Short mmCIF file of C-alpha atoms in Angstrom, two decimals:
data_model
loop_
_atom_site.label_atom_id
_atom_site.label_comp_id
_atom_site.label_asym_id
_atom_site.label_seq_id
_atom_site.Cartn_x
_atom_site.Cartn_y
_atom_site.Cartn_z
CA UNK X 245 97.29 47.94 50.66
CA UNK X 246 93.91 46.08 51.48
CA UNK X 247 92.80 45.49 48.29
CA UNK X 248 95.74 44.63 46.45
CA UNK X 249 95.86 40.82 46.74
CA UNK X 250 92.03 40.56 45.22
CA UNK X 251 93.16 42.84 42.99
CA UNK X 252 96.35 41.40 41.86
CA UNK X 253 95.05 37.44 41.54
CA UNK X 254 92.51 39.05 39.44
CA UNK X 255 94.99 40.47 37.32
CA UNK X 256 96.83 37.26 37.29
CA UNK X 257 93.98 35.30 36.13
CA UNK X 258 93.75 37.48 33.28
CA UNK X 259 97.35 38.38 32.27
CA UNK X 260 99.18 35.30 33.53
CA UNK X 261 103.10 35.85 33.63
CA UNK X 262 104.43 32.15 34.75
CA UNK X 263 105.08 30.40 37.82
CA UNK X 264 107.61 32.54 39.06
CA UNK X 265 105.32 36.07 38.82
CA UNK X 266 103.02 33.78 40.66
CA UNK X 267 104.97 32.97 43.71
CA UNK X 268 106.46 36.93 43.83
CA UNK X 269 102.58 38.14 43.76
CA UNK X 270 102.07 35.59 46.41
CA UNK X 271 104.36 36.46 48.29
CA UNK X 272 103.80 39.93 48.43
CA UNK X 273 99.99 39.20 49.30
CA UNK X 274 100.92 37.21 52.06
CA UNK X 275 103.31 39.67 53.54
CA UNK X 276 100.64 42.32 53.16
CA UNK X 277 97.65 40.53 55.06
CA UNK X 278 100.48 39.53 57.84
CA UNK X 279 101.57 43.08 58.47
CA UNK X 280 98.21 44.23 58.21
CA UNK X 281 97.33 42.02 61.35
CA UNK X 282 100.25 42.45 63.24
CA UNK X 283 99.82 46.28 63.27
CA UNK X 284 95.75 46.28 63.25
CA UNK X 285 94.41 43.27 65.07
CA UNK X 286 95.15 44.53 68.32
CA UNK X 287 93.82 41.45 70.45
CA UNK X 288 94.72 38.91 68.15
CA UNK X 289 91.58 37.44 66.97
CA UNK X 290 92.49 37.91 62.75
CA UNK X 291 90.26 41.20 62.61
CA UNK X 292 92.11 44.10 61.92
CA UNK X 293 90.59 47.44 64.80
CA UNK X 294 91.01 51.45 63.59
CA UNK X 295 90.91 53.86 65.83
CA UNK X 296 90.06 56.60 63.85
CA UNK X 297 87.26 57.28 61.21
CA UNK X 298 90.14 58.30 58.63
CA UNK X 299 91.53 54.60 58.13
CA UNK X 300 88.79 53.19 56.29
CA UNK X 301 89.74 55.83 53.68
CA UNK X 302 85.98 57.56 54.55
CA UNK X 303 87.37 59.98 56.72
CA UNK X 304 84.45 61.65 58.46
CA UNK X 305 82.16 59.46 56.74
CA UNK X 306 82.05 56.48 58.69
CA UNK X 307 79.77 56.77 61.11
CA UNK X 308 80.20 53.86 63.28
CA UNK X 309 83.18 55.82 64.76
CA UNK X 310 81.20 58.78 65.64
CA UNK X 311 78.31 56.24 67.79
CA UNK X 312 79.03 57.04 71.38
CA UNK X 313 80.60 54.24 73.25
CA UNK X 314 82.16 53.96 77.34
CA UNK X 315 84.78 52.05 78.17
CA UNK X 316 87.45 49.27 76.98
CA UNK X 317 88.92 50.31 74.15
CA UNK X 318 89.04 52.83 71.24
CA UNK X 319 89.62 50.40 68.68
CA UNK X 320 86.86 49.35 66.28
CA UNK X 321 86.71 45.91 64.55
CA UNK X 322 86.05 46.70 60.79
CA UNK X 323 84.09 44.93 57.97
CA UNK X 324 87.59 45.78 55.65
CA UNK X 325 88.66 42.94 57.56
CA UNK X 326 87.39 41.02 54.51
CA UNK X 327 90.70 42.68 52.47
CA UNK X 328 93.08 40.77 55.20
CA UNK X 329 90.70 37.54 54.09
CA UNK X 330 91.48 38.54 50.40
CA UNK X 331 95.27 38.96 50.45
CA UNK X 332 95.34 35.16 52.41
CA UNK X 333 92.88 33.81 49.99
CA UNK X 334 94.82 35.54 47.17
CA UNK X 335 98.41 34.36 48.37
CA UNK X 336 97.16 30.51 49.20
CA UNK X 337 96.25 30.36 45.43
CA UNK X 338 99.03 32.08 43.71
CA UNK X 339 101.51 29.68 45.56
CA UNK X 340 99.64 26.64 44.30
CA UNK X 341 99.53 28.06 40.68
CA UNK X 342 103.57 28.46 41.36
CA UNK X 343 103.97 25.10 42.71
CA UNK X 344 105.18 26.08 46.23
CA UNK X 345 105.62 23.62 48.91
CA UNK X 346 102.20 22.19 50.19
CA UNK X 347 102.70 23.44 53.88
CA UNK X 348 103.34 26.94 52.64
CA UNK X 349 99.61 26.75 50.51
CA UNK X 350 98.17 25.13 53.83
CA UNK X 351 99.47 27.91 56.07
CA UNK X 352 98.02 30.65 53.75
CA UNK X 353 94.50 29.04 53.47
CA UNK X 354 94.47 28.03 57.35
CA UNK X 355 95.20 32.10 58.44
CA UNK X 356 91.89 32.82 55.87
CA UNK X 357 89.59 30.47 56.77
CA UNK X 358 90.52 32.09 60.66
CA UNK X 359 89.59 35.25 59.26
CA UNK X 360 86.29 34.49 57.38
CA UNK X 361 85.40 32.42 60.59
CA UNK X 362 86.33 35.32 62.60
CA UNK X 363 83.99 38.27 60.37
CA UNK X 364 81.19 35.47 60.25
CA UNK X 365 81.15 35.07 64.11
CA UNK X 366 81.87 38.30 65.55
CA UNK X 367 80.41 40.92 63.03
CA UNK X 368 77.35 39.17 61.95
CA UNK X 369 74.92 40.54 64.18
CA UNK X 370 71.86 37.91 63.93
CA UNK X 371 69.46 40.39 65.47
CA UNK X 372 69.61 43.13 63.04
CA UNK X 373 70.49 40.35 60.67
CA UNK X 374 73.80 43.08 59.04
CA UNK X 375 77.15 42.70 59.01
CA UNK X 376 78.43 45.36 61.78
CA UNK X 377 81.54 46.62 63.64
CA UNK X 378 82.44 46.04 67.05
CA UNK X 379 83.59 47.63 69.92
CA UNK X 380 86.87 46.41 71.69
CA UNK X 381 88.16 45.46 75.12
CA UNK X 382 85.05 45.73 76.48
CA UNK X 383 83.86 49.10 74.91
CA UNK X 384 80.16 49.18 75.05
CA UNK X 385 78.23 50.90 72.59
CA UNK X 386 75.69 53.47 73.95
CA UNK X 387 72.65 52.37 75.26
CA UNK X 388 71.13 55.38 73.18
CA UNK X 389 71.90 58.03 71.15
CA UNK X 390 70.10 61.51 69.34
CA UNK X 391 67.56 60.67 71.96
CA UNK X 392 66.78 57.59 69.96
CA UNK X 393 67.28 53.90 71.65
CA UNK X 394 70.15 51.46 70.59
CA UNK X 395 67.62 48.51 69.29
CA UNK X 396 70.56 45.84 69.69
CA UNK X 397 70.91 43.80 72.91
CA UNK X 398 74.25 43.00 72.61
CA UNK X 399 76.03 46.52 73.11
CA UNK X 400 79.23 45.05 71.88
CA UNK X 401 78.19 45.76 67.92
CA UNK X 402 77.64 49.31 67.07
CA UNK X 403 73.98 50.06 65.28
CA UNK X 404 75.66 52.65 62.92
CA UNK X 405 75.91 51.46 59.79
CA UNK X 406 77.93 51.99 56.74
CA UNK X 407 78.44 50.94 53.25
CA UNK X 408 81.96 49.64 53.97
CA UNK X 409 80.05 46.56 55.64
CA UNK X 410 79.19 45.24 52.08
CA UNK X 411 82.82 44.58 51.68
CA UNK X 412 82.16 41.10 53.46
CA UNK X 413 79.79 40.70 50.39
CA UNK X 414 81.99 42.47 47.75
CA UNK X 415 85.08 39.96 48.50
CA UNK X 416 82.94 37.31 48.10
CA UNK X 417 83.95 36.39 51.79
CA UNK X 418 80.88 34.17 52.63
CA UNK X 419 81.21 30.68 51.08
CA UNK X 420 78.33 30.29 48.63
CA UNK X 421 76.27 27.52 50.35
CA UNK X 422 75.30 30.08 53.05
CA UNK X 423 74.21 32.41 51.23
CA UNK X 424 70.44 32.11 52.66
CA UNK X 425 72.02 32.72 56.04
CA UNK X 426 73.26 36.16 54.99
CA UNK X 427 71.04 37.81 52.37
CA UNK X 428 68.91 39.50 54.72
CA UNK X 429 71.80 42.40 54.99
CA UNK X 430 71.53 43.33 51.19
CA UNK X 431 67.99 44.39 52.02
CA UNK X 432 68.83 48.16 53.29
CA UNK X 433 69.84 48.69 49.86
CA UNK X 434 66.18 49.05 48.97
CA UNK X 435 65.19 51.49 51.85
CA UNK X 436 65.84 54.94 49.95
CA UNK X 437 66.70 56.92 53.47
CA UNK X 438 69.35 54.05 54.40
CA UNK X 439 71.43 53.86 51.45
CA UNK X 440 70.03 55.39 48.43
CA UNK X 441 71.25 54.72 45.07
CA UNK X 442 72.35 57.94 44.55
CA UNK X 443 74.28 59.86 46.27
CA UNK X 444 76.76 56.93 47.06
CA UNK X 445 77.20 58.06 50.49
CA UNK X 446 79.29 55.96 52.86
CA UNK X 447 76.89 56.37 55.65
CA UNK X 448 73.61 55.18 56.11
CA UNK X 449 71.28 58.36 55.97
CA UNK X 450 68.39 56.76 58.40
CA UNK X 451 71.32 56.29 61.18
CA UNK X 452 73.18 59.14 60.80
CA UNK X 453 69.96 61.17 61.14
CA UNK X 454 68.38 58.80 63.95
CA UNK X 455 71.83 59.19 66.16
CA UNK X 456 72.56 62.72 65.66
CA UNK X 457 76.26 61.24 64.53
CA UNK X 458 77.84 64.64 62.85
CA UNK X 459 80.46 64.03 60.47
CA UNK X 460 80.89 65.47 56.64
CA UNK X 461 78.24 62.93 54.92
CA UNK X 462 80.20 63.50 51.58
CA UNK X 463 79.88 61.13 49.07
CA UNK X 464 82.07 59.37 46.34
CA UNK X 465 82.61 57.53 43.16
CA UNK X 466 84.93 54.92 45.77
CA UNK X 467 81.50 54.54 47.47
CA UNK X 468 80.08 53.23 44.27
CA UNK X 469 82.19 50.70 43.85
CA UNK X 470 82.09 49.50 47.02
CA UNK X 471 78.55 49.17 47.09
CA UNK X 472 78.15 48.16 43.15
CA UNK X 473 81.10 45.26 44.04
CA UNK X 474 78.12 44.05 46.96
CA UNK X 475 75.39 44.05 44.07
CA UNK X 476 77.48 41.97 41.91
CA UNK X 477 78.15 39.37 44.22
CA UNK X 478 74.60 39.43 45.44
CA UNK X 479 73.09 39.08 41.64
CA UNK X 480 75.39 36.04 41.18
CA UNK X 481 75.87 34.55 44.52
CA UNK X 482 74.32 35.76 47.77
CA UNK X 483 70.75 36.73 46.39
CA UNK X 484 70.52 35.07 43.10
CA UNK X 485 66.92 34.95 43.34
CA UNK X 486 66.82 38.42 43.62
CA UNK X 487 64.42 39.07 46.53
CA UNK X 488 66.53 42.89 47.61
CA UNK X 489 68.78 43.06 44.61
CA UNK X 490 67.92 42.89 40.76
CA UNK X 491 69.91 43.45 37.24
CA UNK X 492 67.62 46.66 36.95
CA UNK X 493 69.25 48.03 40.61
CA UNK X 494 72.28 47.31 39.57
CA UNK X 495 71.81 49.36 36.02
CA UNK X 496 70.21 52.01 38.14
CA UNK X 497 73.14 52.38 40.42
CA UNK X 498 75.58 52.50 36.64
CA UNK X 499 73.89 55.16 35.60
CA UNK X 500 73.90 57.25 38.18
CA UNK X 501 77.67 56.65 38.14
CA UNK X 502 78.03 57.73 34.53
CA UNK X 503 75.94 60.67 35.49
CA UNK X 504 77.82 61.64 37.88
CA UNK X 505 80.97 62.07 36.34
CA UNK X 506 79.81 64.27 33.21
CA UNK X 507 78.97 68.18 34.61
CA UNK X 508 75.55 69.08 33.57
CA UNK X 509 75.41 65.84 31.33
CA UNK X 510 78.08 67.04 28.80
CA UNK X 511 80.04 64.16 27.83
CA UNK X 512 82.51 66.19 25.86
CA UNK X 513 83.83 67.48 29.90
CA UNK X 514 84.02 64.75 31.89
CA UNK X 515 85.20 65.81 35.53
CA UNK X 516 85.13 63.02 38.54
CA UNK X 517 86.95 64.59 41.97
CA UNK X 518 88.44 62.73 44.75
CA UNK X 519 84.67 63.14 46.51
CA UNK X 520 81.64 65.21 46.52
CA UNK X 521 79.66 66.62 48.44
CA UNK X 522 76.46 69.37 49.57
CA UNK X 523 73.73 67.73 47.36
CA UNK X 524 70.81 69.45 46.57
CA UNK X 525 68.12 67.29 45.30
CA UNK X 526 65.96 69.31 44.12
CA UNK X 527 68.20 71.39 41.43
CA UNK X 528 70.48 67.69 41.06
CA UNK X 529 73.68 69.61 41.43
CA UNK X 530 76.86 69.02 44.17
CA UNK X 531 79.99 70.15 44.54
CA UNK X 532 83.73 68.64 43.31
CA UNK X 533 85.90 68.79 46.11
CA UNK X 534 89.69 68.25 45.93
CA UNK X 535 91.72 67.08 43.05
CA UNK X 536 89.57 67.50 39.53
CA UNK X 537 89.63 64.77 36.72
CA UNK X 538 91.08 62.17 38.39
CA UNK X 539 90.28 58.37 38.65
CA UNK X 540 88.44 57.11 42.51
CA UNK X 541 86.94 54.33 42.14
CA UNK X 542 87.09 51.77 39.21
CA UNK X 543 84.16 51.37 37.09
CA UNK X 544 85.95 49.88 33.76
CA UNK X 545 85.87 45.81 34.87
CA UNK X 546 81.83 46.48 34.81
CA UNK X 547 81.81 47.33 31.33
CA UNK X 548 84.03 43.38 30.65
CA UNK X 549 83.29 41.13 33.49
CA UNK X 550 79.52 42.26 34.22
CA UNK X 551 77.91 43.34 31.01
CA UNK X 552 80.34 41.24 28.71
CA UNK X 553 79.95 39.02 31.05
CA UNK X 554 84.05 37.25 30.78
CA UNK X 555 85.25 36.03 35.19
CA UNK X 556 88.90 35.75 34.79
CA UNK X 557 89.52 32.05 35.73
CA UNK X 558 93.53 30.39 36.25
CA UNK X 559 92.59 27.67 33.96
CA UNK X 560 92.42 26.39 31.13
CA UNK X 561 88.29 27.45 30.56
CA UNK X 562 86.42 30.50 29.57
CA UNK X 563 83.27 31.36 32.02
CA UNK X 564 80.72 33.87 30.54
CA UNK X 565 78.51 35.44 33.20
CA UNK X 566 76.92 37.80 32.22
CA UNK X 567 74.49 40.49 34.32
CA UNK X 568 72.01 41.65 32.56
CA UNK X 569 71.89 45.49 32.01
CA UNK X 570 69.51 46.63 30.29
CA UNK X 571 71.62 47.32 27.24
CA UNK X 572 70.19 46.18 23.76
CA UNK X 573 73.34 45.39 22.16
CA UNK X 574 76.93 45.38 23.00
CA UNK X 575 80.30 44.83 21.70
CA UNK X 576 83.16 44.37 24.43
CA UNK X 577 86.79 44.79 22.04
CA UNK X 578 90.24 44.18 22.21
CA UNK X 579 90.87 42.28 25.15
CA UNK X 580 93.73 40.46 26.39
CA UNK X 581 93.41 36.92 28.26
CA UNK X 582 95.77 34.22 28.82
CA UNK X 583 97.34 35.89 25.57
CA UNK X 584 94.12 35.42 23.50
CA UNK X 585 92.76 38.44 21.59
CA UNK X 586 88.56 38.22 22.79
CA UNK X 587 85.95 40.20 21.83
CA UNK X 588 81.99 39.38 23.43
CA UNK X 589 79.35 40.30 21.34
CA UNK X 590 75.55 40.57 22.32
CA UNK X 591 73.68 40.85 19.34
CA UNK X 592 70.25 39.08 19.53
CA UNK X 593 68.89 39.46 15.67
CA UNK X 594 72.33 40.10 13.99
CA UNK X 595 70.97 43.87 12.96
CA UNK X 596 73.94 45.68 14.56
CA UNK X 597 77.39 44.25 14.09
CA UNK X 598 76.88 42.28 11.43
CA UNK X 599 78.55 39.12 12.79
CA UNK X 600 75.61 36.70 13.47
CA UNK X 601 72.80 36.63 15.88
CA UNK X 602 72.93 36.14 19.84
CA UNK X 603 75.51 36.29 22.27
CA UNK X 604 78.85 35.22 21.04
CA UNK X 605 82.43 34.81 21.84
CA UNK X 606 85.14 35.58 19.61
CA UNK X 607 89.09 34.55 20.14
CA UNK X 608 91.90 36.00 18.03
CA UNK X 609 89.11 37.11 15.60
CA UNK X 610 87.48 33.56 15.02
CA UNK X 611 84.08 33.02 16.28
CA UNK X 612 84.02 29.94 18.99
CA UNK X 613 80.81 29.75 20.19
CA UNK X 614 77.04 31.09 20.29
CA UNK X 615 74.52 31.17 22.64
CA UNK X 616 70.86 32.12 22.10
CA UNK X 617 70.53 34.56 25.50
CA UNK X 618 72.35 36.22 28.20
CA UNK X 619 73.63 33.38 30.48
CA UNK X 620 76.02 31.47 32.53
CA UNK X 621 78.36 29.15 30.23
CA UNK X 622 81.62 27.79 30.73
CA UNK X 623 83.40 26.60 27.35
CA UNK X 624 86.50 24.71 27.34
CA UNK X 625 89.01 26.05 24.48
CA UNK X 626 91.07 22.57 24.86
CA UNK X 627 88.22 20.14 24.21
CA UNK X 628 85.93 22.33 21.71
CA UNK X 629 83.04 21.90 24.63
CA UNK X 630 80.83 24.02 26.93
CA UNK X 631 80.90 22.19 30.73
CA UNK X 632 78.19 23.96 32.29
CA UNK X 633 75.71 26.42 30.84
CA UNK X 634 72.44 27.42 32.31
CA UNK X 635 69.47 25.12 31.66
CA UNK X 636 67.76 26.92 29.17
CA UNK X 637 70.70 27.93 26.90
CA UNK X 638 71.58 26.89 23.26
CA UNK X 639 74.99 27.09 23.03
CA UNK X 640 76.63 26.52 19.40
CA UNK X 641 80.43 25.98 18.77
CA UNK X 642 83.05 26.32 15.76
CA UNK X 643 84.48 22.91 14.34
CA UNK X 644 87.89 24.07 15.62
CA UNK X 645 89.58 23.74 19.36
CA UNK X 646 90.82 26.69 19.57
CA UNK X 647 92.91 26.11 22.57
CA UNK X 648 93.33 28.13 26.07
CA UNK X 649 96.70 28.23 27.68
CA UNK X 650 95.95 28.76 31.82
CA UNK X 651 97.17 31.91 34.08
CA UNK X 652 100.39 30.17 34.95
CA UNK X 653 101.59 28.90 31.57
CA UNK X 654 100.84 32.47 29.53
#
């Protein structure tokens, strides 16, 4: 389940399908994040513990489980707490888009804001300045390990780290004010032997290595988007001043991706495989392990909601965010929201497409609106208007509304 309630507002907000879909989704969001907690959060304090590595989905990856630790418990308390946050946060909104009774809205958004509080004050470790599990029941992690000292004082976090602690970042857990307070932990992104762009590897190379932790060290296209979904929200919220991560990291870590999917770079063969593993940087190659030519991992919302730059929204507005990738020209087709046709088009002299110069927006095939650059906008289909755009963007509109119907009433 975990990530079903971010994803399924998401879909929502871009679909719709009326009050009634609304309160169903909600619903089963909020059922979700309660069973999650009442068979995970074994102490009660709204984050979910897993007692073995194979829960997080990372199997033998996820090193924090293989850090020595005496006493207390077995339990760990995980960073995918986050999910629980997102199926709460997902199931207080989709009740107020249905028009559910306040209290029922109130109880949903009271049992997340005890979650975020709870991943904010127990697995932020301010001495490492990272997100990081926890031991349970008084567990305490080793005082050392691979002959190498634990550097935290408090031995109830566990020094291990793993990409699954971006997921606080990836849910976009951490209300945007304190951002400065938690930027710090995108920074081991940059250090190559922690977690290099590629392979995506769940653990952090440096630890794994320092602590002697064993484990498969495989690596997967799941991995990506874990740690892509971090990047995003850093470029746009966490770090937007992009002192650890920048546009050109996040293109880096894309096309590595697409590399990775296409067996000695034919794109007539794709092949991605549940996970990989054994790679050999020197010859680039690795093997496919497990089912061949499937999907693990989603990459496609990149391609609309990063490069095209469209963040699927209940009302009645259009946002255009765009991350800048690199690419000189683009042409994102055929979508469907609130039961418009759109197509984004970046285009900045006109040469390629034909339809006009810079970066516009198109609904059911009519033109609505052009901006000069890549940037933040939101435009308001209603009232013919952008609301907010970033300081140093021309924005030009049609002479029509063209009108926006929200989530709830497509």
């Amino acid at each position: 389940s975990q990530y079903m309630g971010t994803a399924g507002l998401e879909a929502f907000n871009v679909h719709g399908g009326g009050a009634e879909l609304a309160e169903r989704f909600a619903h089963y969001f909020e059922w979700d994040g309660k069973g999650q907690l009442e068979h995970y959060d074994g102490d009660g304090n709204k984050l979910i513990q897993y007692t073995a590595n194979y829960m997080p989905g990372n199997d033998a990856d996820a090193i924090s489980f293989g850090y020595p630790k005496s006493g207390g418990g077995q339990g760990i308390e995980r960073p995918e707490s986050a999910y629980v946050w997102g199926s709460f946060d997902a199931a207080r909104q989709l009740y107020e888009l249905a028009g559910a009774p306040e209290d029922k809205v109130e109880e949903m958004a009271e049992t997340a804001d005890e979650i975020r509080d709870a991943v904010l004050d127990k697995l932020w470790n301010d001495e490492m300045k990272m997100f990081l599990a926890r031991t349970t029941q008084g567990a305490q992690a080793a005082t050392s390990a691979g002959g190498n000292a634990n550097p935290l004082s408090d031995r109830g976090f566990i020094p291990a780290r793993e990409s699954n602690l971006y997921d606080v970042y990836a849910q976009n857990l951490i209300p945007f004010e304190d951002a400065e307070d938690y930027k710090d932990g995108f920074r081991f992104l940059r250090y190559g032997d922690n977690f290099p762009i590629f392979p995506f590897y769940t653990a952090n190379q440096y630890d794994r290595s320092r602590y002697n932790i064993g484990g498969s060290n495989n690596f997967s296209n799941i991995n990506f988007t874990v740690q892509y979904r971090g990047v995003r929200s850093a470029l746009r919220h966490y770090d937007p001043d992009h002192e650890y991560v920048t546009p050109e990291y996040a293109a880096r870590l894309l096309d590595w991706m697409a590399w990775s999917i296409y067996p000695s770079g034919n794109v007539l063969a794709p092949n991605q495989a549940e996970y990989y593993s054994n790679w050999n940087s020197t010859t680039k190659t690795f093997n496919r392990n497990n089912p061949n030519h499937i999907m693990l991992g989603n990459m496609n919302y990149i391609f609309i909601e990063d490069m095209g730059g469209i963040q699927p929204r209940s009302d009645e507005k259009i946002e255009l965010w765009p991350i800048d990738l690199g690419y000189e020209h683009f042409m994102v087709n055929n979508l469907r929201y609130h039961g418009k046709d759109v197509t984004i088009v970046w285009d900045p002299d006109g040469s390629e497409y034909g339809l006009g110069a810079g970066y516009m927006l198109f609904l059911d095939g009519e033109k609505v609106l052009t901006a000069d650059a890549l940037g933040r906008l939101v435009f308001d289909p209603v009232a013919n208007e952008v609301v907010e755009k970033d300081a140093d963007l021309s924005v030009t509109l049609g002479d029509e509304a063209p009108g926006l119907p929200a989530a709830v009433d497509t």
